[in-house]
Coordinates of C-alpha atoms in Angstrom, one line a residue:
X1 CA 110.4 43.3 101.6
X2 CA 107.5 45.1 102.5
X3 CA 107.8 48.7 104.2
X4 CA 106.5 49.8 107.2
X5 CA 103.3 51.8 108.2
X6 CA 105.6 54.5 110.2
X7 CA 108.7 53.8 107.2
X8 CA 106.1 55.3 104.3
X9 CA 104.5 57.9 106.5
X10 CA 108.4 59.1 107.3
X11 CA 108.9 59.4 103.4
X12 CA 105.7 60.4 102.7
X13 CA 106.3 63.5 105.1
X14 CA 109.9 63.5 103.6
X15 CA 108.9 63.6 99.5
X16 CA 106.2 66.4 101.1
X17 CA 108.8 68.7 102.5
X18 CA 111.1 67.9 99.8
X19 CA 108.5 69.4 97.6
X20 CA 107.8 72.5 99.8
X21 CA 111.4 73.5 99.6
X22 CA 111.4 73.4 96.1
X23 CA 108.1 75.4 95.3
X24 CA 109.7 77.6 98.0
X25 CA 112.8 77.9 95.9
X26 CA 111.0 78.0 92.8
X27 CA 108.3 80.7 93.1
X28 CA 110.3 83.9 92.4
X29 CA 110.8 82.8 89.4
X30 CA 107.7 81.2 88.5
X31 CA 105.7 84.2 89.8
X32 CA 107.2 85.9 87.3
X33 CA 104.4 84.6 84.8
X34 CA 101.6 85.5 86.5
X35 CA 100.0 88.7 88.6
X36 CA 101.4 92.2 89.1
X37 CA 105.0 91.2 87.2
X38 CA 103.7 89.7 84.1
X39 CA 105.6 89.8 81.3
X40 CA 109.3 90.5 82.0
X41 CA 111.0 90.5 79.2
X42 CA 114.7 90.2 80.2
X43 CA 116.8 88.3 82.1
X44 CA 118.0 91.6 84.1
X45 CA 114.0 91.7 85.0
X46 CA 113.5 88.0 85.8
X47 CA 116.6 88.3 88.2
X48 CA 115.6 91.5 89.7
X49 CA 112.2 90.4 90.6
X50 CA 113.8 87.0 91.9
X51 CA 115.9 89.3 93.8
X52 CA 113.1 91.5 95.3
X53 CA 110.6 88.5 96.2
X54 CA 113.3 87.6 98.7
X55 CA 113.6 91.0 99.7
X56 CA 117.8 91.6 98.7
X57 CA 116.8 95.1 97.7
X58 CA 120.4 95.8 96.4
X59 CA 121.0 93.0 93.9
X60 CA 117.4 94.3 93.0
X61 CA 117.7 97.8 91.9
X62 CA 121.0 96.5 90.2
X63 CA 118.9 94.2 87.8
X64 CA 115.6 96.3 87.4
X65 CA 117.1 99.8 86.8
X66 CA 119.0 99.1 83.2
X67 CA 116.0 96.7 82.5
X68 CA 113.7 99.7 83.2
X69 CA 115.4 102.4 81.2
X70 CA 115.7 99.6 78.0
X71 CA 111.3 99.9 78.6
X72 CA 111.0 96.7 80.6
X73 CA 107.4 97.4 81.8
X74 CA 107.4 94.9 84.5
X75 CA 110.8 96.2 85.6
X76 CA 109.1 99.6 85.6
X77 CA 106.3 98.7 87.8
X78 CA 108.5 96.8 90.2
X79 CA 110.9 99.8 90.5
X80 CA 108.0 102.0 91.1
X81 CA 106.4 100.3 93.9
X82 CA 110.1 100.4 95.6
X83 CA 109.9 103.9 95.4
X84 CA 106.7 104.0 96.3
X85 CA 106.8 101.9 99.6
X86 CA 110.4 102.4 100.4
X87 CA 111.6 99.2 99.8
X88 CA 115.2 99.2 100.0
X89 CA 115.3 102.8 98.8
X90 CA 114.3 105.8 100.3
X91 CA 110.4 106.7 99.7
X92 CA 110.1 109.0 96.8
X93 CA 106.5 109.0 95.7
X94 CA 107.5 111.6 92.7
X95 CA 109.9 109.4 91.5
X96 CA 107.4 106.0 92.0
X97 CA 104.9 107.5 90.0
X98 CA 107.2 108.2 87.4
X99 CA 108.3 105.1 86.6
X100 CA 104.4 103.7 87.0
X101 CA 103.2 106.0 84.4
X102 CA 106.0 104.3 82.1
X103 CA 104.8 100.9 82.8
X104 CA 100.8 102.3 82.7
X105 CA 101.8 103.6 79.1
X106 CA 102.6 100.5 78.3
X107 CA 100.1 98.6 79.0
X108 CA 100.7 97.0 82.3
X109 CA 97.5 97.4 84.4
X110 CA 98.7 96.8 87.8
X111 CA 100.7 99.9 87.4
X112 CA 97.6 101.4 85.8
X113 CA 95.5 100.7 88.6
X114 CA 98.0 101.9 91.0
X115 CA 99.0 105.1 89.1
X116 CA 94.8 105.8 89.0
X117 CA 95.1 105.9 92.5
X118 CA 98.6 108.2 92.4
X119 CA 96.4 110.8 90.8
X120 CA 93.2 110.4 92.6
X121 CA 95.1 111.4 96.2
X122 CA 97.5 113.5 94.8
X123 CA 100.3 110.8 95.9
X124 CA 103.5 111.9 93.9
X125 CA 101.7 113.9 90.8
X126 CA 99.2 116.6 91.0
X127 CA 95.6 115.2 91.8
X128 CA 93.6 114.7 88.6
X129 CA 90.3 113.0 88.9
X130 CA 90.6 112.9 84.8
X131 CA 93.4 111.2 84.9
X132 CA 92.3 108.7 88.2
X133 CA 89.3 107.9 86.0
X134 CA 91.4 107.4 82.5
X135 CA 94.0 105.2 84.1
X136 CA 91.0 103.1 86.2
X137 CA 89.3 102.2 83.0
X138 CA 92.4 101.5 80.8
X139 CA 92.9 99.2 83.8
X140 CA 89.6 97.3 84.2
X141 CA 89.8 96.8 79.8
X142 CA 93.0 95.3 80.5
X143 CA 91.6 93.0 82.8
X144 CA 88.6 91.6 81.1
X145 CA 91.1 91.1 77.8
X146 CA 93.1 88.8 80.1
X147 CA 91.9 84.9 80.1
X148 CA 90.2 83.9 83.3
X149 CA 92.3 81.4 85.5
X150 CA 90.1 78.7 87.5
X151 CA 90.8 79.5 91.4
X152 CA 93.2 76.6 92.9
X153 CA 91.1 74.4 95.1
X154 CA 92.4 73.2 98.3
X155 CA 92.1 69.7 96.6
X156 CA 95.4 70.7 94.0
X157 CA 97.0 72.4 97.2
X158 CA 97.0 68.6 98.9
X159 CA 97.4 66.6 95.5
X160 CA 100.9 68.8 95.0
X161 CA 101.9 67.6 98.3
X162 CA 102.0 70.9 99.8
X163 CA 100.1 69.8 102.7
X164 CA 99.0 66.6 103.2
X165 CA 96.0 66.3 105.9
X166 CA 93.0 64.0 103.6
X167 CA 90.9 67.3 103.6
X168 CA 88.7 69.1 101.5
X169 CA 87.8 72.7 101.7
X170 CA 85.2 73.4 98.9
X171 CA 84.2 76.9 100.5
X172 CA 88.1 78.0 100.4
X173 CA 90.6 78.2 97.4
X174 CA 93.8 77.1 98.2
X175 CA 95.0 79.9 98.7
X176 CA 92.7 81.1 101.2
X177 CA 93.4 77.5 103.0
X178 CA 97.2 78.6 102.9
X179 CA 96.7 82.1 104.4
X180 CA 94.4 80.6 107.5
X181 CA 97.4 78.2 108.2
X182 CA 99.5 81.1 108.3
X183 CA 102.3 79.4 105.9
X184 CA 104.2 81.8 104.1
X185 CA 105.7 79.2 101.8
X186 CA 102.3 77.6 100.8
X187 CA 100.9 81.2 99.6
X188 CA 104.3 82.0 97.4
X189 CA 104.1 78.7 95.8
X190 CA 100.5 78.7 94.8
X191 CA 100.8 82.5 93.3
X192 CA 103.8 80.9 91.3
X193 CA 101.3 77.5 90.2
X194 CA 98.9 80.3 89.4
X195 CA 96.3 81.0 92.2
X196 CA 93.8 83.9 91.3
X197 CA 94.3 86.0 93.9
X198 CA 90.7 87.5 93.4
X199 CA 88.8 84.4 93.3
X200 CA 85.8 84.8 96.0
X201 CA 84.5 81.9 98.1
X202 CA 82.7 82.1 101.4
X203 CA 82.0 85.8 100.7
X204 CA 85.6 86.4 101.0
X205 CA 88.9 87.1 98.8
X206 CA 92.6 85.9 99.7
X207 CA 93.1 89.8 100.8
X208 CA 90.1 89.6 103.2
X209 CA 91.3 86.8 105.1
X210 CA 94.6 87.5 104.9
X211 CA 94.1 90.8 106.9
X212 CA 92.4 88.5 110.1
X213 CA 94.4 85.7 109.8
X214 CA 98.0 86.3 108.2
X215 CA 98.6 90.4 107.6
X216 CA 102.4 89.7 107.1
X217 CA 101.3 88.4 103.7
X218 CA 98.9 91.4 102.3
X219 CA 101.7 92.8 100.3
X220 CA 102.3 89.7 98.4
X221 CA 98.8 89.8 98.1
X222 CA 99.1 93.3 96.8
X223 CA 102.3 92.8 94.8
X224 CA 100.0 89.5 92.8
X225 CA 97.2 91.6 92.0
X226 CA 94.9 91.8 94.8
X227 CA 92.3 94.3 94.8
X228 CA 92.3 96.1 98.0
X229 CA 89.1 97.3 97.2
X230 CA 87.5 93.7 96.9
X231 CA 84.5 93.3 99.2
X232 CA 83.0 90.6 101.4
X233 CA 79.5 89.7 101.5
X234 CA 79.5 92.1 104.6
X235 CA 80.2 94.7 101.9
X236 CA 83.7 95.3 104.2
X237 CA 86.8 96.0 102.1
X238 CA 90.1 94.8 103.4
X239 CA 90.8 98.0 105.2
X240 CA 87.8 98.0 107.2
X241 CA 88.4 94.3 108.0
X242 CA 91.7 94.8 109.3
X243 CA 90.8 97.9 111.5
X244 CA 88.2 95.9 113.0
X245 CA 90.5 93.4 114.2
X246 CA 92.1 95.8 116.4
X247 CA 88.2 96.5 118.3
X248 CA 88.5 93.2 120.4
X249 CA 92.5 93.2 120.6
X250 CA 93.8 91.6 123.9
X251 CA 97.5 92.3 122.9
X252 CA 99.6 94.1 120.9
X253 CA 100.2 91.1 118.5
X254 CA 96.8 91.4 117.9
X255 CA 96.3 95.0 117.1
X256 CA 96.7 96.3 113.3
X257 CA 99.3 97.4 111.8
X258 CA 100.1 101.2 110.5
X259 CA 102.7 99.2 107.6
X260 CA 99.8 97.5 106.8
X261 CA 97.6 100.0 106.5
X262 CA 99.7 102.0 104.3
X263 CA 100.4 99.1 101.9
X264 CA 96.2 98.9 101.6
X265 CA 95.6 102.3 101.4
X266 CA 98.8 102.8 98.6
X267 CA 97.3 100.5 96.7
X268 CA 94.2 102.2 96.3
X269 CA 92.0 101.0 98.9
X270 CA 89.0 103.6 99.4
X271 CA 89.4 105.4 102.8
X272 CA 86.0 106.5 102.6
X273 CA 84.0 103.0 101.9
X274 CA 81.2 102.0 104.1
X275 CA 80.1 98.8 104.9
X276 CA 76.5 97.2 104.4
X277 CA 76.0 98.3 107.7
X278 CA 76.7 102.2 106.8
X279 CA 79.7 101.6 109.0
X280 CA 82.8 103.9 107.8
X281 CA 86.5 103.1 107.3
X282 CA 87.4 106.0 109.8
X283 CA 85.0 104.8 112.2
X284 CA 86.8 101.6 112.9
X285 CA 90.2 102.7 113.3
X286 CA 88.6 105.0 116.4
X287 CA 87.6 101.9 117.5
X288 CA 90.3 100.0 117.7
X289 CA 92.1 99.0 121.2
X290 CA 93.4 102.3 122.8
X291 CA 96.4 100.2 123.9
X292 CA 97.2 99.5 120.2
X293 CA 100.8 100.8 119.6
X294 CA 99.5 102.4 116.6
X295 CA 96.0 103.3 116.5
X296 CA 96.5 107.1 116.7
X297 CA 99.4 107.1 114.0
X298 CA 96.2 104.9 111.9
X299 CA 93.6 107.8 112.3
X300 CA 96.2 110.1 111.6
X301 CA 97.3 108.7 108.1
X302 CA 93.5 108.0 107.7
X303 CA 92.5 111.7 108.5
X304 CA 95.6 112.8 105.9
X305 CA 94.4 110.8 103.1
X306 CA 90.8 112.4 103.2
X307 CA 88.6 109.8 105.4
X308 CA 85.6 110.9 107.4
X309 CA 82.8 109.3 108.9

């Protein structure tokens, strides 16, 4: 008995969402193996992180603390960015930097790119530029040792049933596809399958389209790897791309974000960068919508943290 036209497209769409739930399901844990929490070591770690990716900050700091004091570097890191960005816990820079310099020391270079910027601002520890510059370069070694991961084309996005549409995007990575379509599950599950989250195509990176098109994923981004300081072929880092969204805002949904700002700039995105243009970072955020909610708070944090024009 043959099956109908409208029976196989039902179980095609079916198998497909089948398979979305389980990447969905699946990519705490298979994240695990790839960005910003390589190489947990214990089960305590691999649940903690599980447990932070879907944001139940208790069960969290239950699993990553005894993993962190037993020297679980990725546990280390994870703890400090909690600290750091008050996630589930109250906001204690000192004590983020703390546990990142454990993790740096041992040779996890998210933390040491992210401690590089702890000392360059003076976030937590005392500002060192030594220090900034010692921790920036142990982390740029660390990252030409690692072996290069060939960006996901859309084309494996639609073979893995993730999305099935008959398209091609050859000037996007998957990712980048994912972030446009604003689908949350799409963007965990191609981290987990191994996505470089730094891959550049169109003169872009996953972080400078996520800012336009989907900001409520930049701190996956971040928490993967991204480099907030990544450019476009505008010479526009994230930052300056997502305070230039808020220059033809129409509505507040359409205005940036101080949270977002905050996870850029924490991660060590350059508050003083200016564009091919000569444009500067501070520049843009006094340009953004005066009926944004929070375009003064923006100037305010950016002012704080040293920008000028």
């Amino acid at each position: 008995m043959h099956e109908s036209s409208p029976a196989r497209s039902q179980r095609r769409q079916a198998v497909a969402l089948a398979v979305r739930v389980a990447y969905a399901v699946a990519v705490s844990v298979a994240s695990l193996a790839t960005g910003w929490f390589a190489g947990a070591a214990t089960a305590g770690t691999r649940e903690g992180l599980a447990a932070l990716e879907r944001s139940d900050y208790p069960d969290a700091l239950r699993e990553l603390v005894p993993a962190a004091e037993q020297g679980d570097a990725a546990a280390q890191a994870a703890l400090g960015r909690m600290y750091l960005y008050g996630w589930g816990v109250a906001k204690e820079p000192a004590v983020a930097a703390r546990w990142l310099q454990r993790a740096a020391e041992s040779g996890h270079a998210g933390s040491q790119r992210l401690l590089a910027h702890l000392y360059e601002s003076g976030t937590g520890v005392p500002k060192d530029v030594a220090q900034a510059e010692r921790w920036r370069q142990a982390s740029a070694a660390a990252a030409s040792k690692a072996a290069p991961r060939p960006p996901v084309r859309y084309k494996d996005y639609e073979d893995r049933n993730l999305v099935i549409d008959g398209k091609v995007y050859p000037q996007e990575t998957a990712l980048m596809r994912a972030i446009k379509r604003g689908d949350r599950e799409a963007v965990l599950a191609l981290l987990g399958l191994g996505a470089d989250v730094n891959a550049t195509a169109g003169d872009h990176t996953a972080l400078t389209i996520a800012v336009i098109y989907f900001p409520a994923v930049v701190e996956v981004l971040l928490a993967h790897g991204a480099d907030p300081r990544g450019r476009s072929g505008s010479g526009d880092q994230p930052l300056s791309i997502l305070l230039e969204t808020g220059w033809n805002a129409r509505s507040p949904d359409d205005c940036p974000r101080l949270a977002t700002v905050r996870s850029l700039v924490a991660a060590g995105a350059d508050v003083n960068a200016r564009n091919n243009a000569g444009e500067s970072v501070l520049r843009r955020a006094r340009n953004i919508y005066e009926r944004c909610p929070d375009r003064n708070a923006i100037i305010r944090l950016l002012v704080e943290r040293g920008a000028t024009e």
